[in-house]
Short mmCIF file of C-alpha atoms and ligand atoms in Angstrom, two decimals:
data_model
loop_
_atom_site.label_atom_id
_atom_site.label_comp_id
_atom_site.label_asym_id
_atom_site.label_seq_id
_atom_site.Cartn_x
_atom_site.Cartn_y
_atom_site.Cartn_z
CA MET Y 10 -9.36 -27.90 -12.97
CA GLU Y 11 -6.89 -29.54 -15.24
CA ASN Y 12 -3.45 -28.21 -16.05
CA GLU Y 13 -1.43 -29.59 -18.88
CA LEU Y 14 2.06 -29.10 -20.20
CA ARG Y 15 4.17 -30.18 -23.12
CA ALA Y 16 7.89 -30.34 -22.39
CA GLU Y 17 10.95 -30.97 -24.49
CA ILE Y 18 13.95 -32.63 -22.89
CA THR Y 19 17.27 -32.44 -24.71
CA LEU Y 20 19.52 -35.43 -24.09
CA SER Y 21 23.28 -35.48 -24.35
CA SER Y 22 23.16 -38.05 -27.16
CA PRO Y 23 20.65 -39.51 -29.63
CA ASP Y 24 21.86 -43.02 -28.75
CA VAL Y 25 19.19 -43.97 -26.28
CA PRO Y 26 17.09 -47.10 -26.76
CA ALA Y 27 13.45 -46.02 -27.11
CA ALA Y 28 12.47 -49.11 -25.12
CA LEU Y 29 14.41 -47.85 -22.12
CA ILE Y 30 12.54 -44.54 -22.23
CA ASP Y 31 9.24 -46.39 -22.62
CA GLU Y 32 10.09 -48.42 -19.57
CA LEU Y 33 11.32 -45.55 -17.36
CA LEU Y 34 9.10 -42.62 -18.15
CA PRO Y 35 5.61 -43.86 -17.15
CA LYS Y 36 6.94 -45.07 -13.81
CA LEU Y 37 8.93 -41.91 -13.04
CA ALA Y 38 6.01 -39.71 -14.03
CA GLY Y 39 3.56 -41.78 -12.00
CA ASP Y 40 5.78 -41.61 -8.90
CA ALA Y 41 6.49 -37.89 -9.16
CA LEU Y 42 2.87 -36.92 -9.77
CA GLY Y 43 1.60 -39.22 -7.03
CA LYS Y 44 4.07 -37.80 -4.54
CA ALA Y 45 3.40 -34.15 -5.42
CA LEU Y 46 -0.38 -34.39 -5.59
CA GLY Y 47 -1.11 -36.93 -2.86
CA THR Y 48 -4.83 -37.13 -2.33
CA ARG Y 49 -5.39 -33.58 -3.60
CA GLY Y 50 -5.72 -34.61 -7.23
CA GLU Y 51 -4.53 -36.82 -10.03
CA GLY Y 52 -1.88 -36.65 -12.68
CA ARG Y 53 -1.05 -38.65 -15.78
CA LEU Y 54 1.50 -38.96 -18.53
CA ILE Y 55 -0.51 -38.39 -21.72
CA ARG Y 56 2.17 -39.30 -24.25
CA HIS Y 57 5.85 -39.20 -24.96
CA GLU Y 58 7.96 -39.36 -28.13
CA LEU Y 59 11.67 -39.69 -28.78
CA HIS Y 60 13.24 -38.14 -31.89
CA GLY Y 61 17.02 -38.26 -31.86
CA ASP Y 62 18.19 -36.40 -28.79
CA LYS Y 63 14.79 -34.76 -28.20
CA LEU Y 64 12.31 -36.34 -25.88
CA THR Y 65 8.91 -34.65 -25.74
CA LEU Y 66 6.32 -35.49 -23.16
CA GLU Y 67 2.91 -34.27 -22.11
CA ILE Y 68 1.59 -34.46 -18.61
CA ALA Y 69 -1.65 -33.30 -17.07
CA SER Y 70 -2.82 -32.93 -13.51
CA THR Y 71 -5.69 -31.78 -11.34
CA GLY Y 72 -5.44 -30.52 -7.76
CA GLY Y 73 -1.93 -29.16 -8.25
CA ARG Y 74 0.28 -27.98 -11.07
CA PRO Y 75 2.55 -30.42 -12.91
CA HIS Y 76 5.75 -28.38 -13.35
CA GLN Y 77 7.44 -29.34 -10.08
CA PRO Y 78 6.75 -33.07 -10.71
CA LEU Y 79 8.18 -32.55 -14.21
CA LEU Y 80 11.43 -31.29 -12.72
CA SER Y 81 11.67 -34.33 -10.52
CA VAL Y 82 11.00 -36.61 -13.54
CA VAL Y 83 13.82 -34.87 -15.41
CA ARG Y 84 16.24 -35.26 -12.51
CA LYS Y 85 15.47 -38.95 -11.96
CA LEU Y 86 15.49 -39.66 -15.69
CA GLY Y 87 18.96 -38.13 -15.93
CA GLU Y 88 20.18 -40.38 -13.10
CA GLU Y 89 18.69 -43.56 -14.58
CA LEU Y 90 19.85 -42.84 -18.15
CA GLY Y 91 23.31 -42.02 -16.85
CA ARG Y 92 23.52 -45.31 -15.02
CA ARG Y 93 21.98 -47.50 -17.69
CA ALA Y 94 22.90 -45.87 -21.01
CA LYS Y 95 25.63 -43.32 -20.19
CA VAL Y 96 23.40 -40.54 -21.47
CA GLY Y 97 22.59 -37.34 -19.58
CA VAL Y 98 19.90 -34.66 -19.67
CA ARG Y 99 21.12 -31.36 -21.16
CA SER Y 100 18.08 -29.14 -20.66
CA VAL Y 101 14.34 -29.01 -20.38
CA THR Y 102 11.94 -26.45 -21.82
CA VAL Y 103 8.19 -26.30 -21.45
CA LEU Y 104 6.92 -25.53 -24.95
CA ARG Y 105 3.39 -24.88 -23.82
CA TYR Y 106 1.73 -24.95 -20.43
CA ARG Y 107 -2.01 -24.63 -20.08
CA LEU Y 108 -3.29 -23.58 -16.66
CA THR Y 109 -6.94 -23.24 -15.77
CA PHE Y 110 -8.09 -21.46 -12.65
CA ALA Y 111 -11.09 -19.65 -11.22
CA VAL Y 112 -11.23 -15.87 -11.59
CA GLU Y 113 -13.57 -13.76 -9.51
CA PRO Y 114 -14.68 -11.23 -10.63
CA MET Y 115 -14.21 -11.84 -14.36
CA PRO Y 116 -12.29 -9.07 -16.14
CA THR Y 117 -14.19 -6.74 -18.42
CA LYS Y 118 -11.16 -5.52 -20.35
CA PRO Y 119 -8.18 -7.37 -21.85
CA VAL Y 120 -5.55 -8.53 -19.34
CA PRO Y 121 -2.05 -8.04 -20.75
CA LEU Y 122 0.85 -10.15 -19.49
CA ALA Y 123 4.53 -9.51 -20.22
CA ILE Y 124 5.70 -13.09 -20.97
CA PRO Y 125 4.77 -15.16 -24.09
CA HIS Y 126 1.25 -16.52 -23.61
CA HIS Y 127 -2.36 -16.90 -24.77
CA LEU Y 128 -5.11 -16.01 -22.34
CA SER Y 129 -8.87 -16.48 -22.45
CA PHE Y 130 -11.74 -16.26 -19.99
CA ALA Y 131 -15.02 -18.17 -19.86
CA ASP Y 132 -17.48 -19.36 -17.22
CA GLY Y 133 -15.66 -17.89 -14.25
CA ARG Y 134 -12.34 -19.38 -15.33
CA ALA Y 135 -9.15 -18.25 -16.96
CA THR Y 136 -7.22 -20.46 -19.33
CA LEU Y 137 -3.65 -19.29 -19.48
CA GLU Y 138 -1.27 -20.89 -21.93
CA LEU Y 139 2.36 -20.02 -21.25
CA LEU Y 140 4.87 -20.58 -24.04
CA ASP Y 141 8.56 -21.48 -24.08
CA LEU Y 142 9.34 -21.57 -20.39
CA PRO Y 143 12.99 -22.32 -19.58
CA GLU Y 144 13.94 -24.59 -16.69
CA GLU Y 145 14.71 -21.61 -14.46
CA ALA Y 146 11.12 -20.40 -14.87
CA LEU Y 147 9.82 -23.76 -13.64
CA ARG Y 148 12.15 -23.92 -10.66
CA ASP Y 149 11.25 -20.39 -9.78
CA ASN Y 150 7.49 -20.97 -10.02
CA TRP Y 151 6.75 -18.44 -12.75
CA PRO Y 152 3.62 -20.37 -13.79
CA ASP Y 153 2.03 -20.02 -10.34
CA ARG Y 154 3.04 -16.37 -10.14
CA ALA Y 155 1.72 -15.65 -13.62
CA ALA Y 156 -1.64 -17.21 -12.69
CA THR Y 157 -1.78 -15.19 -9.45
CA LEU Y 158 -0.96 -12.04 -11.40
CA VAL Y 159 -3.79 -12.67 -13.86
CA GLU Y 160 -6.24 -13.08 -10.94
CA GLU Y 161 -4.84 -9.94 -9.32
CA LYS Y 162 -5.12 -7.89 -12.52
CA ALA Y 163 -8.71 -9.02 -12.99
CA ARG Y 164 -9.43 -7.95 -9.40
CA ARG Y 165 -7.74 -4.58 -9.94
CA GLN Y 166 -9.99 -3.91 -12.93
CA SER Y 167 -12.95 -4.20 -10.61
CA TYR Y 168 -11.34 -1.67 -8.20
CA ALA Y 169 -10.61 0.87 -10.92
CA GLY Y 170 -12.73 3.96 -10.37
CA LYS Y 171 -13.91 2.76 -6.96
CA GLU Y 172 -13.43 5.03 -3.99
CA GLN Y 173 -10.78 4.21 -1.44
CA ALA Y 174 -12.35 2.79 1.71
CA TRP Y 175 -13.02 5.14 4.62
CA GLU Y 176 -14.87 4.42 7.84
CA LEU Y 177 -14.95 6.93 10.70
CA ILE Y 178 -13.75 5.68 14.09
CA GLU Y 179 -13.43 8.67 16.37
CA GLN Y 180 -13.71 12.42 16.14
CA SER Y 181 -12.25 15.06 18.48
CA PRO Y 182 -14.39 17.94 19.73
CA LYS Y 183 -14.73 20.90 17.35
CA ARG Y 184 -12.41 23.80 18.02
CA GLU Y 185 -12.16 27.49 17.20
CA HIS Y 186 -9.25 28.12 14.85
CA ALA Y 187 -6.99 31.15 14.79
CA GLY Y 188 -5.58 29.84 11.51
CA ARG Y 189 -7.42 30.83 8.32
CA ASP Y 190 -4.77 30.61 5.61
CA ASP Y 191 -3.02 27.94 3.66
CA PRO Y 192 0.03 27.52 5.90
CA THR Y 193 2.45 27.10 2.99
CA GLU Y 194 1.27 30.36 1.40
CA ALA Y 195 1.53 32.08 4.76
CA MET Y 196 5.06 30.76 5.33
CA LEU Y 197 6.09 31.79 1.82
CA LYS Y 198 4.82 35.29 2.48
CA ARG Y 199 6.97 35.57 5.57
CA ASN Y 200 9.96 33.98 3.81
CA TRP Y 201 10.00 31.14 6.32
CA VAL Y 202 10.29 28.59 3.52
CA ARG Y 203 11.38 28.60 -0.10
CA SER Y 204 10.24 26.18 -2.78
CA GLY Y 205 13.24 23.90 -3.27
CA PRO Y 206 15.89 23.90 -5.98
CA THR Y 207 14.46 20.62 -7.32
CA LYS Y 208 10.90 19.42 -7.81
CA GLY Y 209 8.55 19.07 -4.86
CA LYS Y 210 11.09 19.89 -2.19
CA TRP Y 211 11.28 22.71 0.33
CA PHE Y 212 13.97 24.63 2.05
CA LEU Y 213 12.98 25.36 5.64
CA GLY Y 214 14.53 28.44 7.21
CA PRO Y 215 15.54 28.47 10.89
CA LEU Y 216 12.04 29.06 12.23
CA PRO Y 217 10.08 26.27 10.51
CA ALA Y 218 13.11 23.97 10.87
CA HIS Y 219 12.92 24.54 14.61
CA LEU Y 220 9.16 23.85 14.58
CA LEU Y 221 9.61 20.63 12.57
CA ARG Y 222 12.27 19.44 15.01
CA THR Y 223 9.96 20.36 17.86
CA MET Y 224 7.28 18.11 16.36
CA GLU Y 225 9.90 15.39 16.16
CA ARG Y 226 10.83 15.86 19.83
CA ILE Y 227 7.21 15.72 20.89
CA ALA Y 228 6.70 12.47 18.98
CA ARG Y 229 9.79 10.93 20.54
CA GLU Y 230 9.25 12.14 24.08
CA GLU Y 231 5.48 11.84 24.32
CA VAL Y 232 4.81 8.76 22.15
CA LEU Y 233 7.86 6.63 21.47
CA ALA Y 234 9.93 6.88 24.66
CA PRO Y 235 7.00 6.19 27.04
CA LEU Y 236 6.16 3.05 25.06
CA GLY Y 237 9.75 1.81 25.05
CA PHE Y 238 10.53 2.25 21.34
CA LEU Y 239 14.26 2.17 20.52
CA GLU Y 240 15.89 4.17 17.77
CA VAL Y 241 17.66 2.49 14.87
CA MET Y 242 19.41 4.16 11.94
CA GLN Y 243 18.97 2.85 8.45
CA PRO Y 244 20.59 3.73 5.15
CA HIS Y 245 18.81 6.07 2.82
CA HIS Y 246 18.79 3.82 -0.26
CA ASP Y 247 16.42 0.86 -0.58
CA SER Y 248 17.61 -2.13 -2.56
CA PHE Y 249 15.48 -3.54 -5.36
CA ASP Y 250 15.49 -6.92 -3.57
CA ILE Y 251 13.74 -5.38 -0.59
CA LEU Y 252 11.08 -3.72 -2.71
CA VAL Y 253 10.44 -6.91 -4.66
CA LYS Y 254 9.79 -8.66 -1.34
CA THR Y 255 7.42 -6.01 0.02
CA GLY Y 256 5.56 -5.72 -3.28
CA HIS Y 257 6.38 -2.00 -3.66
CA LEU Y 258 8.31 -2.52 -6.89
CA GLU Y 259 5.34 -4.04 -8.66
CA GLY Y 260 2.89 -1.69 -6.95
CA LEU Y 261 4.52 1.72 -7.40
CA PRO Y 262 7.36 1.74 -9.92
CA GLY Y 263 6.25 5.19 -11.10
CA GLU Y 264 6.60 6.77 -7.65
CA PHE Y 265 10.26 6.18 -6.87
CA TYR Y 266 13.30 8.33 -7.20
CA TYR Y 267 15.77 5.93 -8.76
CA VAL Y 268 19.43 5.98 -7.80
CA THR Y 269 22.14 5.61 -10.43
CA GLU Y 270 25.88 5.24 -9.96
CA PRO Y 271 28.74 6.60 -12.05
CA LYS Y 272 30.17 3.87 -14.26
CA SER Y 273 33.63 5.09 -13.37
CA ARG Y 274 35.23 7.53 -10.96
CA ASP Y 275 38.29 8.01 -13.10
CA PRO Y 276 38.42 11.71 -14.11
CA ALA Y 277 39.79 10.67 -17.50
CA ASP Y 278 36.51 8.90 -18.31
CA TRP Y 279 34.65 12.09 -17.42
CA GLU Y 280 36.86 14.47 -19.37
CA ARG Y 281 34.52 15.03 -22.29
CA PHE Y 282 31.75 15.73 -19.80
CA THR Y 283 33.79 18.15 -17.72
CA ASP Y 284 35.07 19.95 -20.84
CA LEU Y 285 31.51 20.49 -21.99
CA VAL Y 286 30.44 21.80 -18.56
CA ALA Y 287 33.44 24.16 -18.51
CA ILE Y 288 32.76 25.53 -21.98
CA THR Y 289 28.94 25.62 -22.11
CA ARG Y 290 28.08 26.09 -18.38
CA LYS Y 291 25.19 23.69 -19.04
CA VAL Y 292 24.63 20.05 -18.18
CA PRO Y 293 25.50 17.82 -21.17
CA HIS Y 294 22.65 15.38 -20.48
CA ASP Y 295 23.39 13.01 -23.36
CA GLU Y 296 26.98 12.68 -22.26
CA LEU Y 297 25.89 12.16 -18.65
CA ALA Y 298 23.49 9.39 -19.64
CA LYS Y 299 26.44 7.47 -21.10
CA LEU Y 300 28.45 7.82 -17.91
CA VAL Y 301 25.99 6.56 -15.32
CA SER Y 302 24.74 3.03 -14.75
CA PRO Y 303 21.11 1.94 -14.92
CA PRO Y 304 19.37 2.48 -11.55
CA SER Y 305 20.66 0.14 -8.87
CA ALA Y 306 18.44 1.22 -5.94
CA VAL Y 307 15.76 3.72 -5.00
CA ALA Y 308 15.80 6.59 -2.53
CA CYS Y 309 13.89 5.59 0.63
CA TYR Y 310 10.14 5.48 -0.04
CA ALA Y 311 9.05 4.24 3.38
CA GLN Y 312 11.31 3.15 6.21
CA CYS Y 313 9.69 -0.13 7.27
CA PRO Y 314 10.94 -2.18 4.28
CA THR Y 315 14.60 -1.71 5.23
CA ILE Y 316 13.80 -2.40 8.90
CA TYR Y 317 12.32 -5.74 7.81
CA TRP Y 318 15.48 -6.34 5.78
CA TRP Y 319 17.53 -5.75 8.96
CA LEU Y 320 15.57 -8.53 10.68
CA SER Y 321 15.41 -10.89 7.70
CA GLY Y 322 16.32 -14.49 8.41
CA ARG Y 323 16.45 -13.80 12.18
CA THR Y 324 14.57 -15.44 15.00
CA LEU Y 325 13.40 -13.09 17.73
CA ALA Y 326 13.54 -14.11 21.40
CA VAL Y 327 10.17 -14.21 23.12
CA ASP Y 328 11.60 -11.88 25.80
CA ASP Y 329 12.19 -9.18 23.19
CA LEU Y 330 8.60 -9.23 21.96
CA PRO Y 331 6.92 -7.06 21.06
CA LEU Y 332 10.01 -5.61 19.41
CA LYS Y 333 9.58 -1.84 19.10
CA VAL Y 334 11.98 0.26 17.05
CA TYR Y 335 11.83 3.42 14.99
CA ASP Y 336 13.88 5.14 12.32
CA ARG Y 337 14.15 8.88 11.75
CA ALA Y 338 17.37 8.86 9.74
CA ALA Y 339 16.09 8.06 6.25
CA ILE Y 340 14.24 10.85 4.45
CA SER Y 341 11.29 9.68 2.36
CA ASN Y 342 11.18 10.45 -1.35
CA ARG Y 343 8.10 10.03 -3.50
CA TYR Y 344 7.57 11.10 -7.05
CA GLU Y 345 4.27 12.94 -6.67
CA SER Y 346 3.88 14.35 -10.17
CA GLY Y 347 0.47 16.07 -10.30
CA GLY Y 348 -0.29 15.53 -6.62
CA ARG Y 349 2.09 18.10 -5.13
CA HIS Y 350 0.68 20.78 -2.91
CA GLY Y 351 2.59 23.05 -0.59
CA LEU Y 352 4.43 21.56 2.31
CA GLU Y 353 1.77 18.93 2.92
CA ARG Y 354 2.27 17.03 -0.31
CA VAL Y 355 5.89 16.94 -1.23
CA ASP Y 356 8.42 14.75 -2.99
CA GLU Y 357 10.66 14.67 0.04
CA PHE Y 358 9.51 14.50 3.62
CA HIS Y 359 10.74 13.79 7.11
CA ARG Y 360 9.06 10.98 8.89
CA ILE Y 361 9.58 8.92 12.01
CA GLU Y 362 8.52 5.38 11.30
CA PRO Y 363 7.93 3.13 14.31
CA VAL Y 364 7.87 -0.58 13.43
CA TYR Y 365 6.66 -3.31 15.79
CA LEU Y 366 6.73 -7.10 15.74
CA GLY Y 367 4.98 -9.47 18.10
CA THR Y 368 2.07 -11.83 18.54
CA PRO Y 369 -1.29 -10.65 17.17
CA GLU Y 370 -2.47 -9.98 20.75
CA GLN Y 371 0.65 -7.95 21.57
CA LEU Y 372 0.20 -5.84 18.47
CA VAL Y 373 -3.46 -5.15 19.12
CA ALA Y 374 -2.58 -4.05 22.67
CA LEU Y 375 0.27 -1.91 21.35
CA ARG Y 376 -2.02 -0.28 18.81
CA GLU Y 377 -4.34 0.78 21.64
CA ALA Y 378 -1.38 2.16 23.57
CA LEU Y 379 -0.08 4.05 20.53
CA LEU Y 380 -3.52 5.45 19.77
CA ALA Y 381 -3.77 6.67 23.35
CA ARG Y 382 -0.38 8.41 23.16
CA TYR Y 383 -1.17 10.01 19.80
CA ARG Y 384 -4.53 11.19 21.13
CA HIS Y 385 -2.75 12.72 24.12
CA VAL Y 386 -0.37 14.65 21.84
CA PHE Y 387 -3.06 15.90 19.47
CA GLU Y 388 -5.48 16.79 22.27
CA THR Y 389 -3.37 18.22 25.05
CA ILE Y 390 -0.17 19.45 23.39
CA LEU Y 391 -1.12 20.48 19.88
CA GLU Y 392 -4.84 20.98 20.67
CA LEU Y 393 -5.85 19.92 17.18
CA GLU Y 394 -9.21 19.15 15.67
CA TRP Y 395 -8.75 15.64 14.31
CA ARG Y 396 -10.52 12.40 13.52
CA THR Y 397 -9.53 8.78 12.87
CA ALA Y 398 -10.81 6.38 10.21
CA TRP Y 399 -10.20 2.88 8.96
CA VAL Y 400 -8.82 3.25 5.45
CA THR Y 401 -7.52 0.99 2.73
CA PRO Y 402 -4.40 -0.56 4.29
CA PHE Y 403 -1.22 1.04 2.95
CA TYR Y 404 0.11 -2.41 1.96
CA LEU Y 405 -2.93 -2.97 -0.27
CA GLN Y 406 -3.05 0.59 -1.54
CA GLN Y 407 0.65 0.56 -2.42
CA SER Y 408 -0.02 -2.46 -4.63
CA GLY Y 409 -3.03 -0.92 -6.33
CA GLY Y 410 -5.84 -2.23 -4.09
CA VAL Y 411 -8.84 -0.69 -2.36
CA GLY Y 412 -11.10 -1.91 0.44
CA LEU Y 413 -10.67 -2.80 4.09
CA GLU Y 414 -9.33 -5.88 5.78
CA GLU Y 415 -11.80 -8.18 7.52
CA PRO Y 416 -14.74 -5.79 7.87
CA GLY Y 417 -16.19 -6.13 11.35
CA GLN Y 418 -13.08 -7.61 12.95
CA ARG Y 419 -10.62 -4.82 12.57
CA ILE Y 420 -7.49 -6.62 13.56
CA ARG Y 421 -5.26 -6.02 10.56
CA GLY Y 422 -5.46 -2.79 8.62
CA THR Y 423 -4.59 0.90 8.59
CA ILE Y 424 -6.01 3.73 10.68
CA ASP Y 425 -5.46 7.28 9.46
CA PHE Y 426 -5.46 10.40 11.59
CA GLU Y 427 -6.87 13.35 9.70
CA ALA Y 428 -6.79 17.02 10.59
CA TYR Y 429 -9.29 19.69 9.62
CA LEU Y 430 -7.70 22.48 7.54
CA PRO Y 431 -9.84 25.62 7.97
CA TYR Y 432 -8.51 27.24 4.78
CA ARG Y 433 -10.14 24.47 2.75
CA GLY Y 434 -13.67 25.45 3.76
CA PRO Y 435 -16.37 24.08 6.09
CA ARG Y 436 -15.28 21.05 8.09
CA GLU Y 437 -18.26 19.02 6.89
CA THR Y 438 -17.38 19.25 3.20
CA ALA Y 439 -13.68 20.09 2.98
CA GLU Y 440 -11.06 17.45 2.45
CA TRP Y 441 -9.16 16.81 5.69
CA LEU Y 442 -5.43 16.16 5.76
CA GLU Y 443 -4.09 12.70 6.58
CA PHE Y 444 -1.26 13.55 8.92
CA GLN Y 445 -0.50 10.26 10.60
CA ASN Y 446 -1.20 6.56 10.12
CA LEU Y 447 -0.95 3.35 12.06
CA SER Y 448 -1.15 -0.19 10.71
CA ILE Y 449 -1.13 -3.81 11.69
CA VAL Y 450 0.07 -5.74 8.68
CA GLY Y 451 -0.30 -9.35 9.87
CA GLU Y 452 2.24 -11.86 8.53
CA LYS Y 453 2.75 -10.33 5.09
CA TYR Y 454 6.21 -8.88 5.76
CA THR Y 455 7.44 -11.26 8.47
CA ARG Y 456 6.82 -14.07 5.95
CA ALA Y 457 8.33 -12.20 3.01
CA PHE Y 458 11.53 -11.56 4.99
CA THR Y 459 11.52 -14.88 6.92
CA ILE Y 460 11.46 -13.27 10.36
CA ARG Y 461 10.41 -15.72 13.06
CA ALA Y 462 9.56 -15.69 16.72
CA GLN Y 463 11.19 -18.18 19.05
CA LYS Y 464 7.70 -19.58 19.28
CA GLY Y 465 4.27 -18.80 17.91
CA GLU Y 466 2.99 -16.50 15.21
CA LEU Y 467 4.90 -13.31 14.42
CA TRP Y 468 3.03 -10.31 13.07
CA SER Y 469 4.25 -6.84 12.31
CA GLY Y 470 3.00 -3.33 11.85
CA CYS Y 471 4.18 0.22 11.40
CA SER Y 472 3.12 3.79 11.85
CA GLY Y 473 4.04 6.83 9.80
CA ILE Y 474 4.64 10.05 11.72
CA GLY Y 475 4.89 12.60 8.93
CA LEU Y 476 6.52 15.68 10.42
CA GLU Y 477 5.67 18.09 7.59
CA ARG Y 478 2.09 16.88 7.93
CA TRP Y 479 2.06 17.45 11.70
CA LEU Y 480 3.45 20.92 11.10
CA THR Y 481 1.00 21.89 8.36
CA ALA Y 482 -1.98 20.52 10.29
CA PHE Y 483 -0.88 22.54 13.31
CA LEU Y 484 -0.16 25.79 11.45
CA ALA Y 485 -3.36 25.51 9.40
CA GLN Y 486 -5.40 25.43 12.61
CA LYS Y 487 -3.32 27.67 14.87
CA GLY Y 488 -1.81 30.13 12.41
CA LEU Y 489 1.75 31.45 12.36
CA ASN Y 490 1.58 33.72 15.40
CA ALA Y 491 3.14 32.11 18.44
CA ASP Y 492 0.73 34.02 20.71
CA ASP Y 493 -2.09 31.86 19.37
CA TRP Y 494 -0.31 28.56 20.08
CA PRO Y 495 -1.24 26.28 23.00
CA ASP Y 496 0.88 26.71 26.16
CA ARG Y 497 2.21 23.19 26.29
CA PHE Y 498 3.36 23.41 22.70
CA ARG Y 499 5.03 26.77 23.38
CA LYS Y 500 6.92 25.20 26.27
CA TYR Y 501 8.24 22.58 23.88
CA VAL Y 502 9.17 25.23 21.32
CA GLY Y 503 11.12 27.29 23.88
CA GLU Y 504 12.72 30.36 22.41
CA LEU Y 505 11.94 30.78 18.72
CA PRO Y 506 14.91 31.42 16.45
CA LYS Y 507 14.98 34.91 15.00
CA ASP Y 508 13.67 35.30 11.47
CA VAL Y 509 16.31 35.95 8.83
CA LYS Y 510 15.70 39.41 7.36
CA PHE Y 511 15.84 39.58 3.58
CA LEU Y 512 16.33 43.13 2.29
N1 LIG Q 604 4.91 2.29 5.69
C1 LIG Q 604 3.71 3.03 5.97
C2 LIG Q 604 3.27 3.83 4.78
O1 LIG Q 604 3.98 3.88 3.80
C3 LIG Q 604 3.87 3.88 7.19
O2 LIG Q 604 4.68 4.96 6.95
O3 LIG Q 604 2.23 4.42 4.82
ZN1 ZN Q 605 5.66 1.06 7.07
#
């Protein structure tokens, strides 16, 4: 499929002999295209024209795109003109760049794109014409990324309205449940928890706080410590750079809590604001908006991105593989909007996130080991009724995708643990609660963050241990009365803190 561009080069002076350009350009273009395309395709200089200090040229290629060769033509032309005519190259702009590429499936609705362009589709192909691309856009490969984005948007249209993937793996035995009620409602009734001072957040009193920390201890002592996971501590804010690399920023910009900074910490700059607070006892929002910067980061959404940042650019010794670490310091924040429900779907939750890096074989073995430890906790300590399923991998879902990885092979992908919640109705028809996941991601993040192994392929994966989810799954099945709780769990709990009495 042919790609074609028309570029305008601005020279430092109009005093260039046209004959010199005629001599240089075909050769430089031929060399650059030949070198870039090799045997994959062909390229040609269609025409060129010189008007004063403006040199326009058109090049076309198949088997590879012509913008990188163009940059090399511009660089070499600058060198030659400097040497032979004391003239330099000021700038280069691509006025129009037509890319053709296959699109499968074809979109059924318009595909918008946020940079100047024309776009059309026919016969399984897209023709994308990008307009007015500055040099930076060429160096930075915007054309390739724009084409990939068009393909991706066409694919997303075909997902829209489709169910998320779900394929049962394993199911625990059925159990009798002492719990009948929605655990959040039950905890509210007993004043164990209070709906938080800001949206989607909860205040846990001493009793549920103790239970949540007990869940955390069980996860650390029964799952992570036996498998040799080491604790790390990460900051609570995620940088935009990190989320660009993982794909979260293009996948979920509407689900972050954004962090802003004061423009100044000088009280004098804030005086109008503080006067208004003192006099009105209200927040002067308009004034505040003027005093804070645009968002510079987001509150932690998931912990693995910043763990990958920690390892970025590093090479891991074979002896350290698989590397197994976990974070429990950062609290996850998600803007849930309509999706909030009780303590199981909140805007702020406590999670332990184990992250692992190693060869594909090491990670598959580790997944089996983790699954076995999780099973042990859910079966013999919490005595839950649970099941596991292959689901749409979180790294596809968080960029708007559906579907499973490599059906049949099941190497990369996400497994969810789900718990039956009796208050939602019969187990066969009710929606179960995802309370735990486990993924093998492949090379997606090790590549994005340039993390290497001393030798061989380096894959990564992560698992989300959502403590509020563990707690709600448990209380939904076992109820709030400690007498109904399994012995091994009660041993972990020890003495329960006394309830605070509200009169
Ligand atoms: N990073 C994974 C997720 O967001 C595991 O927590 O689901
Ligand atoms: Zn993760």
